[in-house]
């Protein structure tokens, strides 16, 4: 991460979905090297504290994403996590405040900033920071306002536009005649051999494609039953027959984000396509599509990239039965 980066602090069980969408939007604005989000940016086997300290040392702004459960999530003993000295979210924010990093609370939907009395002493300064808000029904507008607020502290995106190419000079008539004379009959006779070579190559590619499809087009495993995602989503796959082919009616819960209604269609190579609607408690429905989700393992797992047309983002979805 660069020395003027953005650290995104959040609780996975509270705001992982929103954190992922926001991180994608910020990467497009400021570049991948300037964004730190622990689920993606901590390598396997790395020391968690060392990695966080290094990220904090290199960031200029911390965004604290606060959803409806951020304050009230509790540990196994029933104590609020935010009052646990070992809570990572508390440690991230406390260290950022001590270092003098600009800390911006980002409130999801109708969530309010926590009261001063509800926070431990090392986080009370958070309540005095000016907060911004993100709502699903006006996501693009809210993200644009957030980017505008960050830009004076982070500058412009890291990528520079390429210099325009020099204009080509138009050939003169005499030059064109000389070129035609040199190419002459060689073009006419060479064209026949090029066409033959291309047709032969096309036939070879078609034959190899046929063999590949025949070898790899395994039947998609039975997906019926309950599936869980890394974000805590719960999906119920119900098999149906449509014009002689199997497909799945999928219904479930996306946690605080609302209800899910999907259509699952087995595709080539034993994969699965999902077309989904996300139905929040209020506001318009959102859609996303996951193509060629790879299915493997015992118990079964399914994973793939999902595209969200509403804001152009792409997010990973992993399911386990």
mmCIF file of C-alpha atoms in Angstrom:
data_model
loop_
_atom_site.group_PDB
_atom_site.id
_atom_site.type_symbol
_atom_site.label_atom_id
_atom_site.label_comp_id
_atom_site.label_asym_id
_atom_site.label_seq_id
_atom_site.Cartn_x
_atom_site.Cartn_y
_atom_site.Cartn_z
ATOM 1 C CA UNK A 1 0.000 0.000 0.000
ATOM 2 C CA UNK A 2 1.257 3.506 -0.780
ATOM 3 C CA UNK A 3 2.050 6.104 1.889
ATOM 4 C CA UNK A 4 -1.250 7.941 1.264
ATOM 5 C CA UNK A 5 -3.573 4.945 1.415
ATOM 6 C CA UNK A 6 -7.066 4.255 2.749
ATOM 7 C CA UNK A 7 -7.614 1.745 5.574
ATOM 8 C CA UNK A 8 -11.132 0.220 5.634
ATOM 9 C CA UNK A 9 -12.134 -0.956 9.136
ATOM 10 C CA UNK A 10 -15.315 -3.039 9.503
ATOM 11 C CA UNK A 11 -16.861 -6.060 11.184
ATOM 12 C CA UNK A 12 -17.383 -8.955 8.784
ATOM 13 C CA UNK A 13 -20.652 -10.081 10.390
ATOM 14 C CA UNK A 14 -21.940 -6.500 10.297
ATOM 15 C CA UNK A 15 -20.789 -4.867 7.045
ATOM 16 C CA UNK A 16 -18.719 -7.228 4.869
ATOM 17 C CA UNK A 17 -21.046 -6.789 1.884
ATOM 18 C CA UNK A 18 -20.915 -2.968 2.028
ATOM 19 C CA UNK A 19 -17.142 -2.991 2.701
ATOM 20 C CA UNK A 20 -16.544 -5.058 -0.421
ATOM 21 C CA UNK A 21 -18.660 -2.795 -2.647
ATOM 22 C CA UNK A 22 -17.010 0.330 -1.225
ATOM 23 C CA UNK A 23 -13.510 -1.118 -1.645
ATOM 24 C CA UNK A 24 -14.223 -1.884 -5.332
ATOM 25 C CA UNK A 25 -15.422 1.686 -5.888
ATOM 26 C CA UNK A 26 -12.377 3.199 -4.157
ATOM 27 C CA UNK A 27 -9.974 0.993 -6.132
ATOM 28 C CA UNK A 28 -11.445 2.417 -9.351
ATOM 29 C CA UNK A 29 -10.944 5.970 -8.051
ATOM 30 C CA UNK A 30 -7.575 5.789 -6.270
ATOM 31 C CA UNK A 31 -5.900 2.549 -7.407
ATOM 32 C CA UNK A 32 -5.529 -0.885 -5.826
ATOM 33 C CA UNK A 33 -2.230 -0.075 -4.073
ATOM 34 C CA UNK A 34 -3.885 2.623 -1.941
ATOM 35 C CA UNK A 35 -6.669 0.475 -0.434
ATOM 36 C CA UNK A 36 -6.266 -1.895 2.562
ATOM 37 C CA UNK A 37 -9.027 -4.315 3.606
ATOM 38 C CA UNK A 38 -7.970 -7.202 5.850
ATOM 39 C CA UNK A 39 -10.014 -9.992 4.213
ATOM 40 C CA UNK A 40 -8.092 -9.532 0.949
ATOM 41 C CA UNK A 41 -4.828 -7.885 1.930
ATOM 42 C CA UNK A 42 -3.431 -10.123 4.704
ATOM 43 C CA UNK A 43 -1.433 -12.998 3.247
ATOM 44 C CA UNK A 44 -1.759 -16.529 4.578
ATOM 45 C CA UNK A 45 0.631 -17.075 7.502
ATOM 46 C CA UNK A 46 1.338 -13.349 7.961
ATOM 47 C CA UNK A 47 1.451 -11.879 11.480
ATOM 48 C CA UNK A 48 -1.878 -10.064 11.890
ATOM 49 C CA UNK A 49 -0.613 -7.327 14.231
ATOM 50 C CA UNK A 50 2.526 -6.612 12.171
ATOM 51 C CA UNK A 51 0.483 -6.393 8.974
ATOM 52 C CA UNK A 52 -2.058 -4.023 10.521
ATOM 53 C CA UNK A 53 0.664 -1.804 12.025
ATOM 54 C CA UNK A 54 2.404 -1.580 8.645
ATOM 55 C CA UNK A 55 -0.882 -0.696 6.924
ATOM 56 C CA UNK A 56 -1.703 1.959 9.530
ATOM 57 C CA UNK A 57 1.768 3.455 9.175
ATOM 58 C CA UNK A 58 1.203 3.878 5.428
ATOM 59 C CA UNK A 59 -2.383 5.160 5.403
ATOM 60 C CA UNK A 60 -3.635 8.731 5.590
ATOM 61 C CA UNK A 61 -7.324 8.004 6.126
ATOM 62 C CA UNK A 62 -9.244 5.288 7.996
ATOM 63 C CA UNK A 63 -12.871 4.619 7.062
ATOM 64 C CA UNK A 64 -14.768 2.982 9.958
ATOM 65 C CA UNK A 65 -17.845 1.293 8.461
ATOM 66 C CA UNK A 66 -20.588 1.139 11.102
ATOM 67 C CA UNK A 67 -23.700 -0.950 10.485
ATOM 68 C CA UNK A 68 -26.648 -1.760 12.694
ATOM 69 C CA UNK A 69 -24.754 -4.511 14.595
ATOM 70 C CA UNK A 70 -21.330 -2.839 14.879
ATOM 71 C CA UNK A 71 -21.756 -1.745 18.500
ATOM 72 C CA UNK A 72 -23.873 -4.616 19.876
ATOM 73 C CA UNK A 73 -22.049 -7.702 18.562
ATOM 74 C CA UNK A 74 -21.015 -9.787 21.582
ATOM 75 C CA UNK A 75 -18.415 -12.441 22.407
ATOM 76 C CA UNK A 76 -18.981 -15.931 23.875
ATOM 77 C CA UNK A 77 -19.259 -14.456 27.394
ATOM 78 C CA UNK A 78 -22.037 -12.052 26.330
ATOM 79 C CA UNK A 79 -19.799 -8.955 26.536
ATOM 80 C CA UNK A 80 -19.817 -6.387 23.754
ATOM 81 C CA UNK A 81 -16.795 -7.001 21.536
ATOM 82 C CA UNK A 82 -15.969 -3.298 21.412
ATOM 83 C CA UNK A 83 -15.207 -3.431 25.180
ATOM 84 C CA UNK A 84 -12.838 -6.395 24.778
ATOM 85 C CA UNK A 85 -9.182 -5.298 24.851
ATOM 86 C CA UNK A 86 -8.348 -7.971 22.253
ATOM 87 C CA UNK A 87 -11.040 -6.904 19.756
ATOM 88 C CA UNK A 88 -9.297 -6.219 16.426
ATOM 89 C CA UNK A 89 -11.712 -3.507 15.321
ATOM 90 C CA UNK A 90 -11.149 -1.651 18.597
ATOM 91 C CA UNK A 91 -7.371 -2.003 18.243
ATOM 92 C CA UNK A 92 -7.426 -0.739 14.628
ATOM 93 C CA UNK A 93 -9.401 2.399 15.480
ATOM 94 C CA UNK A 94 -7.571 3.122 18.744
ATOM 95 C CA UNK A 95 -4.151 2.883 17.062
ATOM 96 C CA UNK A 96 -5.307 5.127 14.205
ATOM 97 C CA UNK A 97 -6.567 7.778 16.665
ATOM 98 C CA UNK A 98 -3.285 7.690 18.617
ATOM 99 C CA UNK A 99 -1.263 8.079 15.404
ATOM 100 C CA UNK A 100 -3.314 11.140 14.381
ATOM 101 C CA UNK A 101 -4.719 9.466 11.273
ATOM 102 C CA UNK A 102 -7.875 11.066 9.849
ATOM 103 C CA UNK A 103 -10.666 8.702 10.996
ATOM 104 C CA UNK A 104 -14.018 8.989 9.162
ATOM 105 C CA UNK A 105 -17.087 7.112 10.486
ATOM 106 C CA UNK A 106 -19.160 5.759 7.558
ATOM 107 C CA UNK A 107 -22.724 5.028 8.694
ATOM 108 C CA UNK A 108 -24.734 2.413 6.770
ATOM 109 C CA UNK A 109 -28.373 3.148 5.986
ATOM 110 C CA UNK A 110 -30.059 4.643 9.101
ATOM 111 C CA UNK A 111 -27.376 3.666 11.638
ATOM 112 C CA UNK A 112 -26.448 6.436 14.104
ATOM 113 C CA UNK A 113 -22.990 7.248 15.446
ATOM 114 C CA UNK A 114 -22.499 5.374 18.782
ATOM 115 C CA UNK A 115 -23.015 7.400 21.920
ATOM 116 C CA UNK A 116 -19.909 8.510 23.810
ATOM 117 C CA UNK A 117 -20.952 6.523 26.912
ATOM 118 C CA UNK A 118 -21.296 3.303 24.883
ATOM 119 C CA UNK A 119 -17.629 3.302 23.794
ATOM 120 C CA UNK A 120 -14.436 2.484 25.718
ATOM 121 C CA UNK A 121 -12.211 5.426 26.640
ATOM 122 C CA UNK A 122 -9.726 4.864 23.798
ATOM 123 C CA UNK A 123 -12.532 5.161 21.182
ATOM 124 C CA UNK A 124 -14.552 8.079 22.587
ATOM 125 C CA UNK A 125 -12.845 10.489 20.169
ATOM 126 C CA UNK A 126 -14.625 8.641 17.340
ATOM 127 C CA UNK A 127 -17.922 10.308 18.293
ATOM 128 C CA UNK A 128 -16.423 13.759 17.615
ATOM 129 C CA UNK A 129 -15.464 12.915 14.027
ATOM 130 C CA UNK A 130 -17.669 14.129 11.172
ATOM 131 C CA UNK A 131 -19.486 11.102 9.747
ATOM 132 C CA UNK A 132 -20.610 10.267 6.201
ATOM 133 C CA UNK A 133 -23.497 7.982 5.239
ATOM 134 C CA UNK A 134 -23.954 5.190 2.673
ATOM 135 C CA UNK A 135 -27.431 3.989 1.659
ATOM 136 C CA UNK A 136 -28.168 1.245 -0.856
ATOM 137 C CA UNK A 137 -30.899 3.175 -2.687
ATOM 138 C CA UNK A 138 -28.516 6.074 -3.416
ATOM 139 C CA UNK A 139 -25.217 4.179 -3.406
ATOM 140 C CA UNK A 140 -23.628 5.891 -6.419
ATOM 141 C CA UNK A 141 -24.410 9.387 -5.088
ATOM 142 C CA UNK A 142 -23.158 8.608 -1.565
ATOM 143 C CA UNK A 143 -19.932 7.025 -2.851
ATOM 144 C CA UNK A 144 -19.318 10.078 -5.066
ATOM 145 C CA UNK A 145 -19.710 12.338 -2.020
ATOM 146 C CA UNK A 146 -17.296 10.154 -0.039
ATOM 147 C CA UNK A 147 -14.700 10.247 -2.832
ATOM 148 C CA UNK A 148 -15.037 14.037 -3.065
ATOM 149 C CA UNK A 149 -14.428 14.313 0.697
ATOM 150 C CA UNK A 150 -11.332 12.098 0.513
ATOM 151 C CA UNK A 151 -9.698 13.594 -2.561
ATOM 152 C CA UNK A 152 -8.311 16.774 -0.861
ATOM 153 C CA UNK A 153 -6.388 14.503 1.536
ATOM 154 C CA UNK A 154 -5.319 11.841 -0.993
ATOM 155 C CA UNK A 155 -4.894 13.704 -4.247
ATOM 156 C CA UNK A 156 -5.739 12.398 -7.690
ATOM 157 C CA UNK A 157 -5.673 8.719 -8.790
ATOM 158 C CA UNK A 158 -2.235 7.171 -9.163
ATOM 159 C CA UNK A 159 -2.581 6.260 -12.825
ATOM 160 C CA UNK A 160 -1.617 8.913 -15.403
ATOM 161 C CA UNK A 161 -3.325 9.134 -18.758
ATOM 162 C CA UNK A 162 -1.065 8.100 -21.682
ATOM 163 C CA UNK A 163 0.273 10.824 -23.948
ATOM 164 C CA UNK A 164 -1.664 11.179 -27.226
ATOM 165 C CA UNK A 165 -0.097 9.428 -30.202
ATOM 166 C CA UNK A 166 1.504 11.549 -32.897
ATOM 167 C CA UNK A 167 -0.732 11.939 -35.975
ATOM 168 C CA UNK A 168 0.160 9.822 -39.007
ATOM 169 C CA UNK A 169 1.151 11.541 -42.212
ATOM 170 C CA UNK A 170 -1.086 10.909 -45.212
ATOM 171 C CA UNK A 171 0.794 9.073 -48.025
ATOM 172 C CA UNK A 172 1.209 11.037 -51.239
ATOM 173 C CA UNK A 173 -0.236 9.698 -54.544
ATOM 174 C CA UNK A 174 3.234 8.879 -55.898
ATOM 175 C CA UNK A 175 4.030 6.867 -52.761
ATOM 176 C CA UNK A 176 0.789 4.917 -53.093
ATOM 177 C CA UNK A 177 1.561 4.030 -56.717
ATOM 178 C CA UNK A 178 5.065 2.816 -55.759
ATOM 179 C CA UNK A 179 3.664 0.674 -52.952
ATOM 180 C CA UNK A 180 1.088 -0.902 -55.275
ATOM 181 C CA UNK A 181 3.779 -1.630 -57.859
ATOM 182 C CA UNK A 182 6.023 -3.361 -55.305
ATOM 183 C CA UNK A 183 3.181 -5.473 -53.872
ATOM 184 C CA UNK A 184 1.714 -6.312 -57.288
ATOM 185 C CA UNK A 185 0.925 -9.890 -58.035
ATOM 186 C CA UNK A 186 2.497 -11.106 -54.783
ATOM 187 C CA UNK A 187 -0.621 -9.953 -52.934
ATOM 188 C CA UNK A 188 -2.981 -11.768 -55.288
ATOM 189 C CA UNK A 189 -1.132 -15.103 -55.211
ATOM 190 C CA UNK A 190 -0.290 -14.879 -51.494
ATOM 191 C CA UNK A 191 -3.951 -14.277 -50.617
ATOM 192 C CA UNK A 192 -4.915 -17.740 -51.856
ATOM 193 C CA UNK A 193 -2.376 -19.439 -49.574
ATOM 194 C CA UNK A 194 -3.397 -17.285 -46.609
ATOM 195 C CA UNK A 195 -7.055 -18.246 -47.080
ATOM 196 C CA UNK A 196 -6.173 -21.941 -47.236
ATOM 197 C CA UNK A 197 -4.032 -21.696 -44.116
ATOM 198 C CA UNK A 198 -6.779 -19.862 -42.203
ATOM 199 C CA UNK A 199 -9.435 -22.401 -43.211
ATOM 200 C CA UNK A 200 -7.186 -25.258 -42.132
ATOM 201 C CA UNK A 201 -6.461 -23.578 -38.810
ATOM 202 C CA UNK A 202 -10.178 -22.942 -38.246
ATOM 203 C CA UNK A 203 -11.010 -26.608 -38.905
ATOM 204 C CA UNK A 204 -8.294 -27.682 -36.452
ATOM 205 C CA UNK A 205 -9.588 -25.321 -33.755
ATOM 206 C CA UNK A 206 -13.155 -26.611 -34.187
ATOM 207 C CA UNK A 207 -11.970 -30.203 -33.845
ATOM 208 C CA UNK A 208 -9.921 -29.426 -30.714
ATOM 209 C CA UNK A 209 -12.877 -27.536 -29.204
ATOM 210 C CA UNK A 210 -15.118 -30.554 -29.812
ATOM 211 C CA UNK A 211 -12.640 -32.850 -28.047
ATOM 212 C CA UNK A 212 -12.245 -30.421 -25.128
ATOM 213 C CA UNK A 213 -15.994 -30.043 -24.605
ATOM 214 C CA UNK A 214 -16.510 -33.770 -24.844
ATOM 215 C CA UNK A 215 -13.762 -34.442 -22.282
ATOM 216 C CA UNK A 216 -14.721 -31.709 -19.802
ATOM 217 C CA UNK A 217 -18.503 -31.469 -20.030
ATOM 218 C CA UNK A 218 -19.207 -33.375 -16.815
ATOM 219 C CA UNK A 219 -22.678 -33.311 -15.287
ATOM 220 C CA UNK A 220 -23.196 -30.637 -12.616
ATOM 221 C CA UNK A 221 -23.525 -32.262 -9.142
ATOM 222 C CA UNK A 222 -26.906 -32.170 -7.416
ATOM 223 C CA UNK A 223 -27.187 -28.730 -5.741
ATOM 224 C CA UNK A 224 -30.435 -29.369 -3.820
ATOM 225 C CA UNK A 225 -30.390 -28.337 -0.151
ATOM 226 C CA UNK A 226 -29.179 -25.520 2.090
ATOM 227 C CA UNK A 227 -26.010 -23.548 1.264
ATOM 228 C CA UNK A 228 -24.144 -20.963 3.354
ATOM 229 C CA UNK A 229 -21.913 -18.123 2.110
ATOM 230 C CA UNK A 230 -18.874 -16.544 3.743
ATOM 231 C CA UNK A 231 -20.983 -13.410 4.302
ATOM 232 C CA UNK A 232 -23.552 -15.358 6.342
ATOM 233 C CA UNK A 233 -26.112 -15.677 3.553
ATOM 234 C CA UNK A 234 -28.443 -18.715 3.688
ATOM 235 C CA UNK A 235 -29.652 -20.119 0.327
ATOM 236 C CA UNK A 236 -32.125 -22.971 -0.269
ATOM 237 C CA UNK A 237 -31.744 -24.728 -3.657
ATOM 238 C CA UNK A 238 -34.944 -26.423 -4.874
ATOM 239 C CA UNK A 239 -34.588 -28.546 -8.066
ATOM 240 C CA UNK A 240 -37.059 -28.063 -10.919
ATOM 241 C CA UNK A 241 -37.498 -29.375 -14.460
ATOM 242 C CA UNK A 242 -37.739 -26.845 -17.281
ATOM 243 C CA UNK A 243 -38.155 -28.083 -20.861
ATOM 244 C CA UNK A 244 -36.482 -31.375 -19.958
ATOM 245 C CA UNK A 245 -33.478 -29.732 -18.256
ATOM 246 C CA UNK A 246 -32.773 -29.374 -14.523
ATOM 247 C CA UNK A 247 -32.574 -25.970 -12.924
ATOM 248 C CA UNK A 248 -32.913 -24.602 -9.370
ATOM 249 C CA UNK A 249 -35.259 -22.144 -7.731
ATOM 250 C CA UNK A 250 -33.191 -20.457 -5.014
ATOM 251 C CA UNK A 251 -34.551 -18.489 -2.079
ATOM 252 C CA UNK A 252 -32.786 -17.252 1.003
ATOM 253 C CA UNK A 253 -31.635 -14.510 3.317
ATOM 254 C CA UNK A 254 -28.761 -12.063 2.779
ATOM 255 C CA UNK A 255 -28.615 -11.004 6.416
ATOM 256 C CA UNK A 256 -29.191 -7.291 6.935
ATOM 257 C CA UNK A 257 -29.090 -6.743 3.158
ATOM 258 C CA UNK A 258 -32.526 -8.384 2.678
ATOM 259 C CA UNK A 259 -33.958 -11.434 0.901
ATOM 260 C CA UNK A 260 -32.546 -13.271 -2.118
ATOM 261 C CA UNK A 261 -34.441 -14.807 -5.036
ATOM 262 C CA UNK A 262 -32.315 -16.566 -7.653
ATOM 263 C CA UNK A 263 -32.534 -18.888 -10.628
ATOM 264 C CA UNK A 264 -29.727 -21.460 -10.848
ATOM 265 C CA UNK A 265 -28.904 -23.056 -14.207
ATOM 266 C CA UNK A 266 -26.271 -25.803 -14.649
ATOM 267 C CA UNK A 267 -23.747 -24.826 -17.328
ATOM 268 C CA UNK A 268 -20.893 -26.506 -19.161
ATOM 269 C CA UNK A 269 -17.991 -28.204 -17.432
ATOM 270 C CA UNK A 270 -20.047 -29.010 -14.328
ATOM 271 C CA UNK A 271 -20.470 -25.337 -13.346
ATOM 272 C CA UNK A 272 -23.489 -23.252 -12.322
ATOM 273 C CA UNK A 273 -24.925 -19.903 -13.423
ATOM 274 C CA UNK A 274 -26.911 -17.765 -10.944
ATOM 275 C CA UNK A 275 -29.251 -14.879 -11.788
ATOM 276 C CA UNK A 276 -30.290 -13.173 -8.521
ATOM 277 C CA UNK A 277 -32.434 -10.391 -7.106
ATOM 278 C CA UNK A 278 -31.583 -8.811 -3.767
ATOM 279 C CA UNK A 279 -34.784 -7.551 -2.133
ATOM 280 C CA UNK A 280 -33.948 -5.089 0.688
ATOM 281 C CA UNK A 281 -36.426 -4.114 3.363
ATOM 282 C CA UNK A 282 -36.956 -0.783 1.564
ATOM 283 C CA UNK A 283 -35.952 0.754 -1.749
ATOM 284 C CA UNK A 284 -35.661 -0.859 -5.186
ATOM 285 C CA UNK A 285 -34.407 -4.412 -5.714
ATOM 286 C CA UNK A 286 -30.797 -4.929 -6.833
ATOM 287 C CA UNK A 287 -29.585 -7.651 -9.198
ATOM 288 C CA UNK A 288 -26.398 -9.564 -9.773
ATOM 289 C CA UNK A 289 -25.229 -12.457 -11.955
ATOM 290 C CA UNK A 290 -22.634 -15.159 -11.200
ATOM 291 C CA UNK A 291 -21.491 -17.049 -14.299
ATOM 292 C CA UNK A 292 -19.712 -20.415 -14.340
ATOM 293 C CA UNK A 293 -19.448 -20.884 -10.577
ATOM 294 C CA UNK A 294 -16.921 -23.684 -10.010
ATOM 295 C CA UNK A 295 -18.279 -26.628 -7.986
ATOM 296 C CA UNK A 296 -15.960 -29.038 -6.174
ATOM 297 C CA UNK A 297 -15.136 -30.953 -3.004
ATOM 298 C CA UNK A 298 -16.803 -33.101 -0.395
ATOM 299 C CA UNK A 299 -18.793 -31.465 1.120
ATOM 300 C CA UNK A 300 -19.624 -29.458 -1.986
ATOM 301 C CA UNK A 301 -18.439 -25.871 -2.412
ATOM 302 C CA UNK A 302 -19.236 -23.387 -5.174
ATOM 303 C CA UNK A 303 -17.284 -20.212 -5.956
ATOM 304 C CA UNK A 304 -17.239 -17.582 -8.677
ATOM 305 C CA UNK A 305 -17.293 -13.914 -9.658
ATOM 306 C CA UNK A 306 -20.597 -11.994 -9.510
ATOM 307 C CA UNK A 307 -21.301 -8.819 -11.489
ATOM 308 C CA UNK A 308 -23.500 -6.027 -10.060
ATOM 309 C CA UNK A 309 -24.856 -3.963 -13.007
ATOM 310 C CA UNK A 310 -26.085 -1.194 -10.708
ATOM 311 C CA UNK A 311 -22.594 0.139 -9.923
ATOM 312 C CA UNK A 312 -20.439 -1.991 -12.260
ATOM 313 C CA UNK A 313 -18.645 -3.792 -9.434
ATOM 314 C CA UNK A 314 -17.474 -7.420 -9.401
ATOM 315 C CA UNK A 315 -17.443 -9.444 -6.162
ATOM 316 C CA UNK A 316 -16.567 -12.999 -5.202
ATOM 317 C CA UNK A 317 -19.271 -15.354 -3.906
ATOM 318 C CA UNK A 318 -18.344 -18.585 -2.103
ATOM 319 C CA UNK A 319 -20.969 -21.123 -1.027
ATOM 320 C CA UNK A 320 -20.702 -24.269 1.116
ATOM 321 C CA UNK A 321 -23.319 -26.959 1.636
#
